[in-house]
CSV table of C-alpha atoms and ligand atoms in Angstrom, one decimal:
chain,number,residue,atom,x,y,z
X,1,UNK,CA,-23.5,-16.7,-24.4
X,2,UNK,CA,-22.4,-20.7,-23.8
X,3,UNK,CA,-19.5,-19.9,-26.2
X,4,UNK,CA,-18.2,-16.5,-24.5
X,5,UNK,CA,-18.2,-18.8,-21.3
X,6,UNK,CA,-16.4,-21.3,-23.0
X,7,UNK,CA,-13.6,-18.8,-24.3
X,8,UNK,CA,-13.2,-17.5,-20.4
X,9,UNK,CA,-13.2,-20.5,-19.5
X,10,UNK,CA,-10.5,-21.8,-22.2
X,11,UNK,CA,-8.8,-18.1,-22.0
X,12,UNK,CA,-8.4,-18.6,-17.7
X,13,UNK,CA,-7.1,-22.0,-18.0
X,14,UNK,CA,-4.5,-20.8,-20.6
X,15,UNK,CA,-3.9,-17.3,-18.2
X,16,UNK,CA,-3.3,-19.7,-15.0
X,17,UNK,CA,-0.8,-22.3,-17.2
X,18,UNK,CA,1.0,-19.7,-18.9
X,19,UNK,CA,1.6,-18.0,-15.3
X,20,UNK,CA,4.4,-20.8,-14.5
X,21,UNK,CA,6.5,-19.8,-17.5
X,22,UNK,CA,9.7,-18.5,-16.5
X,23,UNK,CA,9.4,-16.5,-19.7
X,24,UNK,CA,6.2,-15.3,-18.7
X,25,UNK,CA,7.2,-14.4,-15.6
X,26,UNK,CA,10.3,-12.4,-16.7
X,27,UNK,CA,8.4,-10.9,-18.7
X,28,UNK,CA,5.6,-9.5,-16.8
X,29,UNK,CA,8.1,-8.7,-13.7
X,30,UNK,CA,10.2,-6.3,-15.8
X,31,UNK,CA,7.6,-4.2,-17.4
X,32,UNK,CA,4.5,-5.1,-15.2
X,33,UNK,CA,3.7,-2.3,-13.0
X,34,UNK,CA,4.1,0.1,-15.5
X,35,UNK,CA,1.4,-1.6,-18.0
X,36,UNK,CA,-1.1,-1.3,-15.4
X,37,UNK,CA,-0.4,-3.8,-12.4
X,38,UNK,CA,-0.7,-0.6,-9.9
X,39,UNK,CA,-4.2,-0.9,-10.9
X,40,UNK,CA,-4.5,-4.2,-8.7
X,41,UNK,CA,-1.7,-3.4,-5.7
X,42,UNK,CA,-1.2,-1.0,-3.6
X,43,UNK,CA,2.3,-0.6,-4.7
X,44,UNK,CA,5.7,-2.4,-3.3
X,45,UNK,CA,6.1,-0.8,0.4
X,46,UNK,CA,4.3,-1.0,3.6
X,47,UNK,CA,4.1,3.2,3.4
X,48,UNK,CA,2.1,2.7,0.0
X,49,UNK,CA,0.0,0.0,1.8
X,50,UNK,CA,-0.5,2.4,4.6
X,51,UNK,CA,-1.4,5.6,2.4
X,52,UNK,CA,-4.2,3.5,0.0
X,53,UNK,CA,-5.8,1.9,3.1
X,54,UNK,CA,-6.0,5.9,4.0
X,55,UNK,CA,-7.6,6.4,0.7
X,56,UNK,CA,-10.0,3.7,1.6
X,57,UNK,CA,-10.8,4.7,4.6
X,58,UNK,CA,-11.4,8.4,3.6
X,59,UNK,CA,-14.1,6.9,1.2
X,60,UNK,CA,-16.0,5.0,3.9
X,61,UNK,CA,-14.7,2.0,3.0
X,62,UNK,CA,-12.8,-0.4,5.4
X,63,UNK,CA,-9.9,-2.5,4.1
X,64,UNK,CA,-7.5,-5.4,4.8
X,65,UNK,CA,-3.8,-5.6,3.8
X,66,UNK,CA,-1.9,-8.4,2.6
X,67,UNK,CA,1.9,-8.9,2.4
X,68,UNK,CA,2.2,-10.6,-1.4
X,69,UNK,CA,4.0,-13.7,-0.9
X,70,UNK,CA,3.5,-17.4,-1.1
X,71,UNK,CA,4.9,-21.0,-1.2
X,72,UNK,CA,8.0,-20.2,1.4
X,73,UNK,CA,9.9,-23.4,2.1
X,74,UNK,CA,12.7,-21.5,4.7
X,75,UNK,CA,11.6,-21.1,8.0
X,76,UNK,CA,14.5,-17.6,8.1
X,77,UNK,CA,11.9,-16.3,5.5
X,78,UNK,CA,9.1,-17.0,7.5
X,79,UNK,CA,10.3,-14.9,10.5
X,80,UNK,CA,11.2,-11.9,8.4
X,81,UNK,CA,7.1,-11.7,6.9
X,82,UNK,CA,5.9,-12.1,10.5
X,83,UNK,CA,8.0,-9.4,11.5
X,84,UNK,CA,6.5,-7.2,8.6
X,85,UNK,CA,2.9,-8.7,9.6
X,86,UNK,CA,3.9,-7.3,13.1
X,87,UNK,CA,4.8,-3.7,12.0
X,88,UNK,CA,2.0,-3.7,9.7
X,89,UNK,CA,-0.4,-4.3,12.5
X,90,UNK,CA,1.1,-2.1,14.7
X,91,UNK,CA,0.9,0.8,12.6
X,92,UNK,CA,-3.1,0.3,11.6
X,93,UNK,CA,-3.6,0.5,15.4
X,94,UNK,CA,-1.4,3.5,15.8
X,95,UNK,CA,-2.9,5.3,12.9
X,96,UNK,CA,-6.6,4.2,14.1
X,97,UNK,CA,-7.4,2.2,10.4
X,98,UNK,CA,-10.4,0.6,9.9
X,99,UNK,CA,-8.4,-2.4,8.5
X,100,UNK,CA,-6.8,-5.6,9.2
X,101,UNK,CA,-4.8,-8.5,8.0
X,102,UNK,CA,-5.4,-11.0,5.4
X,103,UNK,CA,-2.9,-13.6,5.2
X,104,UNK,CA,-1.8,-16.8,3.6
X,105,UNK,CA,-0.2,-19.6,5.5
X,106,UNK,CA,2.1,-20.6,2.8
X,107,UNK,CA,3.8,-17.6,3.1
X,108,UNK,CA,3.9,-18.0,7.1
X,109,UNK,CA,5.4,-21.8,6.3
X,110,UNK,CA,2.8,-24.2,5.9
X,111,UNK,CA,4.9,-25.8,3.2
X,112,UNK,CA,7.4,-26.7,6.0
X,113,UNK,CA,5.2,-27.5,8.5
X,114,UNK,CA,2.2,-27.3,9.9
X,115,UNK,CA,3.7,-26.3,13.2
X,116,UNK,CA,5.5,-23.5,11.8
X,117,UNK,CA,2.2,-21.8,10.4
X,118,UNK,CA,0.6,-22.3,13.2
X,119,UNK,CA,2.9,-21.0,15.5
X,120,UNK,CA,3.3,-17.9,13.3
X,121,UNK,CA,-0.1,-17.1,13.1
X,122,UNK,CA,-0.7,-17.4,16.6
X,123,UNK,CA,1.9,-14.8,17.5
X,124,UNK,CA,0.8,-12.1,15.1
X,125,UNK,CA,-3.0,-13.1,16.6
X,126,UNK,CA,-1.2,-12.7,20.4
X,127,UNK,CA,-1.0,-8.2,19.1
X,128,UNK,CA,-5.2,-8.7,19.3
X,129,UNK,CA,-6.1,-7.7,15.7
X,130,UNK,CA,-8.4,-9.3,13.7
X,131,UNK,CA,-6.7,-11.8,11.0
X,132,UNK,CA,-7.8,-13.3,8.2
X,133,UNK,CA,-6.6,-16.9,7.0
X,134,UNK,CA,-6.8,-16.8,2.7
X,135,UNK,CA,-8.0,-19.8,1.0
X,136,UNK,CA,-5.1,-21.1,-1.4
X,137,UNK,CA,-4.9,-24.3,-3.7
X,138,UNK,CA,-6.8,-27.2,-2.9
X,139,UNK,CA,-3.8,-29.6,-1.4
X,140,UNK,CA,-4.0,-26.9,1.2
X,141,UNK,CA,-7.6,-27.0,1.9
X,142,UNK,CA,-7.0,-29.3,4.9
X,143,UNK,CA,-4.6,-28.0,6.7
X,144,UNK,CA,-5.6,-24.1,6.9
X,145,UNK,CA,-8.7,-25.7,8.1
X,146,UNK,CA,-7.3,-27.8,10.8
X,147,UNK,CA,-5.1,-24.6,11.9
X,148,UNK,CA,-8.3,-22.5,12.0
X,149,UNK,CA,-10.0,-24.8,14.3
X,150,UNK,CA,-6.7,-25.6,16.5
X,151,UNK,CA,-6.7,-21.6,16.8
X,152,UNK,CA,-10.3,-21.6,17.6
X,153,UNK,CA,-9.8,-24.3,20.2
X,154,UNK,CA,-7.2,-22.1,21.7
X,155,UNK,CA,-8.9,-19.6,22.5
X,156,UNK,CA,-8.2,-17.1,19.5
X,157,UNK,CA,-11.8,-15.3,18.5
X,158,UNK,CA,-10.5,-12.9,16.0
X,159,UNK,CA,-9.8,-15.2,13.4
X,160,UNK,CA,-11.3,-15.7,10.4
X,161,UNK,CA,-10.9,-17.6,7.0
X,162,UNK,CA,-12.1,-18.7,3.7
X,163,UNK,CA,-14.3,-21.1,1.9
X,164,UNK,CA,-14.4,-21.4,-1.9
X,165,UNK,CA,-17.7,-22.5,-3.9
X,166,UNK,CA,-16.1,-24.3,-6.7
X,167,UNK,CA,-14.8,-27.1,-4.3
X,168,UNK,CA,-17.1,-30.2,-4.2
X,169,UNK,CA,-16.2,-30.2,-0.7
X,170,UNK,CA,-17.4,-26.9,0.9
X,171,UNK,CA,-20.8,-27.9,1.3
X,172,UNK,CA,-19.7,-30.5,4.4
X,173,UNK,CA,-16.4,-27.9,5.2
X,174,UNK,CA,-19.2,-25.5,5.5
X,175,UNK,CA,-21.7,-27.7,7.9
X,176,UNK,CA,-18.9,-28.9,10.2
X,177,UNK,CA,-17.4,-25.2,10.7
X,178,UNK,CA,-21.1,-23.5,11.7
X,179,UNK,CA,-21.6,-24.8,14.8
X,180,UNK,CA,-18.2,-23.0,15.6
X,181,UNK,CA,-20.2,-19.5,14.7
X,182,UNK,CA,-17.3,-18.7,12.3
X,183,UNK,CA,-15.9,-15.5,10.7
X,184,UNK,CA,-16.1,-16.9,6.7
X,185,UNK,CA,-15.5,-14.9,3.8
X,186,UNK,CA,-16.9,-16.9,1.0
X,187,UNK,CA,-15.5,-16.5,-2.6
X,188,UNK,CA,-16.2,-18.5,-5.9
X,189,UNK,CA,-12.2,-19.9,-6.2
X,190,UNK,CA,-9.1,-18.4,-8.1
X,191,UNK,CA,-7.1,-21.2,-8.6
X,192,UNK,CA,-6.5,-24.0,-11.4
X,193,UNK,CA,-8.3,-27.1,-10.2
X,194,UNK,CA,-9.4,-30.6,-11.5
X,195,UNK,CA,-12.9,-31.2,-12.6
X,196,UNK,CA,-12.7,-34.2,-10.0
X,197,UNK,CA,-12.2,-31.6,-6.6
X,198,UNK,CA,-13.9,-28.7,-8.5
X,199,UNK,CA,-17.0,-27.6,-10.9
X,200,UNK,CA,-15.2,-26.7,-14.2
X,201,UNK,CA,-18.3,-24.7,-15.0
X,202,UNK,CA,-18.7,-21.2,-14.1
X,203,UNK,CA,-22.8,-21.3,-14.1
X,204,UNK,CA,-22.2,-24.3,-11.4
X,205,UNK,CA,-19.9,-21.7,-9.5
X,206,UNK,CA,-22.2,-19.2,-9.7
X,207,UNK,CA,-24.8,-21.2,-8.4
X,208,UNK,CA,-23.8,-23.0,-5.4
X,209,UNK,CA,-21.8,-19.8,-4.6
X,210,UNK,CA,-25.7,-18.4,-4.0
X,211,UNK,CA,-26.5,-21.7,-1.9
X,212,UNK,CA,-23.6,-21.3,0.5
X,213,UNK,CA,-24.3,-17.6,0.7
X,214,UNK,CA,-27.6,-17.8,2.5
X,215,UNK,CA,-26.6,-21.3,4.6
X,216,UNK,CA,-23.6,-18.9,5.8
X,217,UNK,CA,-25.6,-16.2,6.3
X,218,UNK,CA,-28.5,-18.1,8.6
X,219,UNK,CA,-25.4,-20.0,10.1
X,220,UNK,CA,-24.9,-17.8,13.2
X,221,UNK,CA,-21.5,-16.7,12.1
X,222,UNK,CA,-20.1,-13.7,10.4
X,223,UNK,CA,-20.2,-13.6,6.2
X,224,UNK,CA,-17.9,-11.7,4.3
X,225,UNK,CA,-19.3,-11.6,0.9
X,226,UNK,CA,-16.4,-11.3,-1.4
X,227,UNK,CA,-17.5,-10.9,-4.6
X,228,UNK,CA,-18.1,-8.5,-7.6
X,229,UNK,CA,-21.0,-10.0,-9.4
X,230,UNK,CA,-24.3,-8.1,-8.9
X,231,UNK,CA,-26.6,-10.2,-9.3
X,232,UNK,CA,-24.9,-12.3,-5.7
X,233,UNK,CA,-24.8,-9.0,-3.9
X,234,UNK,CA,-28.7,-8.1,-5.2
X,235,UNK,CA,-29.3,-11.6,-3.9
X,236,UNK,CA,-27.5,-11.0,-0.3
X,237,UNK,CA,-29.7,-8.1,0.4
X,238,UNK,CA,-32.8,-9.6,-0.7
X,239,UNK,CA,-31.9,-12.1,1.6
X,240,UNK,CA,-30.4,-10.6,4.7
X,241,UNK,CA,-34.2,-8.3,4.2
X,242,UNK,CA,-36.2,-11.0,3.9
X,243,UNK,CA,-34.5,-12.5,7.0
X,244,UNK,CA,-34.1,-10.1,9.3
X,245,UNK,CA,-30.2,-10.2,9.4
X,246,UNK,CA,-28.8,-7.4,10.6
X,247,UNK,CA,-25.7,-5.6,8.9
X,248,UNK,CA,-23.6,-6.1,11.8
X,249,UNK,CA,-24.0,-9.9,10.5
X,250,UNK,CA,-22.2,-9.9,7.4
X,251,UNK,CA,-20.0,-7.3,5.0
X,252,UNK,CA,-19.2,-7.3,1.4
X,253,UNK,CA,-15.7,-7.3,0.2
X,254,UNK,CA,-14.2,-6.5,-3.4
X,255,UNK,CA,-10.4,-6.2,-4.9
X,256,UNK,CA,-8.4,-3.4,-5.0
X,257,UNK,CA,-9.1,-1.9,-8.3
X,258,UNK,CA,-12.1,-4.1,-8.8
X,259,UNK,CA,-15.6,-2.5,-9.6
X,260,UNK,CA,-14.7,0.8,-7.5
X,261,UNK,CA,-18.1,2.4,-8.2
X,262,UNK,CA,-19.9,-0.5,-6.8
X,263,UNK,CA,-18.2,-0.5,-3.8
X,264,UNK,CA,-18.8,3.4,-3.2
X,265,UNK,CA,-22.4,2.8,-4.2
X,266,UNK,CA,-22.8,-0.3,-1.5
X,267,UNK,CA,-21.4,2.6,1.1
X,268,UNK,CA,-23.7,5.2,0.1
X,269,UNK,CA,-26.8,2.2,0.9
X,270,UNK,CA,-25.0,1.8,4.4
X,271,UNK,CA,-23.5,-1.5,3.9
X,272,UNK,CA,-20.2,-1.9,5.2
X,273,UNK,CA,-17.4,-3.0,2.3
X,274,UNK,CA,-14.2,-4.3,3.0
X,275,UNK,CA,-11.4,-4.2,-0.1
X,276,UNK,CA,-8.4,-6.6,-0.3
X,277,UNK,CA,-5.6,-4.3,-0.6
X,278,UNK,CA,-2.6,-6.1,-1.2
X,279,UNK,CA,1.0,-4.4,-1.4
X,280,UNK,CA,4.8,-5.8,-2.1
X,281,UNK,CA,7.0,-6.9,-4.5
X,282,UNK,CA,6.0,-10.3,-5.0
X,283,UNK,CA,3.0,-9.5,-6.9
X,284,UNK,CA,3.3,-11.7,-9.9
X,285,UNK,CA,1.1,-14.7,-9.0
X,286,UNK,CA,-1.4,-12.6,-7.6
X,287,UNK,CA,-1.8,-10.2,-11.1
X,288,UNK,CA,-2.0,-13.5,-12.8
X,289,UNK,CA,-5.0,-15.1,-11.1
X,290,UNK,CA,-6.8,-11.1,-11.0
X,291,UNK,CA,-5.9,-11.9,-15.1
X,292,UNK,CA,-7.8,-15.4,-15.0
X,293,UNK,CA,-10.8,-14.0,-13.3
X,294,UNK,CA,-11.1,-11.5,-16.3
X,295,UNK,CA,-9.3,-12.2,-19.4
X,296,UNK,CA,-10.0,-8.9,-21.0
X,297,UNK,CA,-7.8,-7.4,-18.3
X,298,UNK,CA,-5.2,-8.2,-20.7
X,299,UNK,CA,-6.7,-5.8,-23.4
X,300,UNK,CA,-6.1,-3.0,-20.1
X,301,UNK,CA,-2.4,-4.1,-19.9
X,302,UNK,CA,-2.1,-4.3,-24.1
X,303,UNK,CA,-3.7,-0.8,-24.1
X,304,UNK,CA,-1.2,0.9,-21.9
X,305,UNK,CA,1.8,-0.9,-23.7
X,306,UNK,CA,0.7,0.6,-26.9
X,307,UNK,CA,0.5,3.9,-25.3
Q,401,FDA,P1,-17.0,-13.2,-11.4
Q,401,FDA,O1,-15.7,-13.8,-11.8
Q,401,FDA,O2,-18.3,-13.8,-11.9
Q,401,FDA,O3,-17.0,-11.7,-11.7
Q,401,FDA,C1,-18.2,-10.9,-11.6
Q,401,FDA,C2,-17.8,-9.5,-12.3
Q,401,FDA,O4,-16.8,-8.9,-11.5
Q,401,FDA,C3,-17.1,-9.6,-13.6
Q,401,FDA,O5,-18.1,-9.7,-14.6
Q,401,FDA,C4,-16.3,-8.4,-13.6
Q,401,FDA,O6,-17.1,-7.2,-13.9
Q,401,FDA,C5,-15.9,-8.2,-12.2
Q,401,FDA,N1,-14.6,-8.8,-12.0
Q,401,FDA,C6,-14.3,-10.0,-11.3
Q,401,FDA,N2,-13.0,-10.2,-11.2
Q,401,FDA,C7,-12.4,-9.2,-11.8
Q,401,FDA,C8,-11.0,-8.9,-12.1
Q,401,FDA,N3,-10.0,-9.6,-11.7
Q,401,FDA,N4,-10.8,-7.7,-12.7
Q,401,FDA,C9,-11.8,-6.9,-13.2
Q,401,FDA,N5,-13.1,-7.2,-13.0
Q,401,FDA,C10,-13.4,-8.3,-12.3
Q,401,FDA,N6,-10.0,-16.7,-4.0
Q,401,FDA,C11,-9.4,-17.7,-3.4
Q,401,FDA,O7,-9.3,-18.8,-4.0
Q,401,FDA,N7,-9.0,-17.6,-2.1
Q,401,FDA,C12,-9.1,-16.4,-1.4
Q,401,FDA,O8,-8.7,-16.4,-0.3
Q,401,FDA,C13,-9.7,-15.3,-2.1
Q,401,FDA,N8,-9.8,-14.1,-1.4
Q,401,FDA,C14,-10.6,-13.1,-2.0
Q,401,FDA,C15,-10.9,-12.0,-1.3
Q,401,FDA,C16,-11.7,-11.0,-1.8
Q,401,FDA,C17,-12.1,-9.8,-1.1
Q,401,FDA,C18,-12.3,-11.2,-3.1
Q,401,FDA,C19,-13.2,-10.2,-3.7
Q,401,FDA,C20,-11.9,-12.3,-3.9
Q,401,FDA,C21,-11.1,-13.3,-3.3
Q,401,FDA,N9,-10.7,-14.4,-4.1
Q,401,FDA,C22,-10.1,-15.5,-3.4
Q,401,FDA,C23,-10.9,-14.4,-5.5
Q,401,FDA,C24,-12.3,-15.1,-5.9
Q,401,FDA,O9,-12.1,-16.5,-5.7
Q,401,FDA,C25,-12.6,-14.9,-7.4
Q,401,FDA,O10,-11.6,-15.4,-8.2
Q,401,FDA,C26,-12.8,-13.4,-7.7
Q,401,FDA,O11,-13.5,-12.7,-6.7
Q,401,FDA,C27,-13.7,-13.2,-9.0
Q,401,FDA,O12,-14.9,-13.7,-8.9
Q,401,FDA,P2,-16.3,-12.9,-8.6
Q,401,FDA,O13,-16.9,-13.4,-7.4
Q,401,FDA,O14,-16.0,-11.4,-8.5
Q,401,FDA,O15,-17.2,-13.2,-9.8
């Protein structure tokens, strides 16, 4: 048991370096959708993003969409994803989804300023949709929060974001954010990050994932639960019972392509579930980290190249 953790471990770490090769990259660009990375996105247009949240939807199960993109340093580039955030939103309203945005700000232009995310954000929050703000790499930790709470303070209530349980930190992010009554989706963390800002071990995840679950939860806010392992979503429900929480307090979410059957079976028990349905062509990064969370998703994509 201690040893197949260690091999994730030491098989995620090697996933999430080997994800910067150029090779790499090339490689799994060319021939990647085809070996099974439809499995984890929508597809590459907003008209596949529209027809899966459909699907979704169809199934009792609500949804968000995200436009695949990250680290923009061009402000140009920026404008052209809020325009497609725009259209996007538009179109869930016309077509009466139950879905909404997920977003990351350094594909809105945190990397070139603060400013610019903000501002972007806040425009595509002006069309009155719900949005969520992702939760990327550490070094941005600081920043999404500060643009949260500036939105906040400006008035903007349907506005949510993300906290991560491996970060030393979240414990005091969490505290100072509660008295806001936040919208949180809490996940464990899919990024590469020192032992010094993050627990290394997954049983340490796991763990404090559980404690910030139920502080959320009693918090006065809104929890998404976004996670796949049982035994944290057995642990919800016990809670939220024991508690008295009502469902309108908190939802579970899951990954396209992630532990479908779970997701029905939460429906069927009349909780609501919410999957991350992410579409477009810049899919690479995200593939990689869905390939650190579970390293025999490679065997899937060795599989269908030996078909
Ligand atoms: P864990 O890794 O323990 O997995 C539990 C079980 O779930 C596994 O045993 C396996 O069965 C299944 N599973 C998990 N991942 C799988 C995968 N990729 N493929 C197949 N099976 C898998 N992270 C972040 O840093 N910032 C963010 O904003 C977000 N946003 C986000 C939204 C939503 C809706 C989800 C579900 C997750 C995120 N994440 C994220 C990712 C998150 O941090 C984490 O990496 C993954 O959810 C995997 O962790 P689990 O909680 O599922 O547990």
């Amino acid at each position: 048991m201690a040893a197949g953790a260690t091999l994730n471990a030491a098989s995620r770490k090697a996933i999430l370096a080997a994800a910067d090769s150029a090779r790499v990259q090339r490689f799994v660009q060319t021939h990647g959708m085809r070996l099974g990375a439809a499995r984890f996105v929508a597809g590459e247009t907003m008209d596949d993003s529209i027809a899966a949240l459909r699907r979704l939807n169809a199934q009792g199960l609500h949804a968000n969409t995200t436009l695949l993109g990250e680290a923009v340093h061009d402000e140009a580039t920026t404008q052209k994803v809020v325009a497609e955030y725009e259209e996007i939103i538009r179109r869930i309203d016309t077509e009466k989804l139950n879905a909404n945005v997920a977003l990351k700000l350094t594909h809105l232009g945190l990397d070139v300023s603060e400013d610019l995310a903000y501002a972007n954000v806040s425009r595509l929050l002006e069309l009155g949709s719900f949005i969520r703000i992702d939760m990327e790499q550490s070094a941005y930790v600081e920043a999404t929060l500060r643009i949260y709470r500036r939105l906040r303070e400006a008035g903007y209530d349907r506005i949510g974001t993300v906290l991560q349980a491996y970060l030393y930190r979240t414990p005091d992010d969490l505290d100072a954010l509660l008295p806001l009554a936040p919208n949180l989706r809490l996940v464990k963390g899919a990024y590469l990050e020192p032992p010094d800002i993050a627990y290394p071990q997954k049983a340490d995840v796991d763990a404090m994932y559980g404690r910030l679950m139920e502080r959320m939860l009693s918090g006065g806010g809104y929890t998404a639960i976004a996670t796949h392992d049982e035994a944290l979503i057995d642990r919800a429900i016990a809670y939220t019972d024991a508690h008295g929480i009502g469902r309108d307090h908190f939802e579970f979410q899951m990954l396209y392509g992630v532990r479908t059957q779970l997701q029905l079976d939460l429906v069927r028990r009349g909780y609501k579930v919410l999957v991350a349905t992410p579409y477009g062509p810049e899919w690479y990064p995200y593939l990689m980290r869905r390939l650190g969370e579970r390293p025999a998703n490679l065997l899937f994509f060795v599989r269908n190249a030996l078909r």
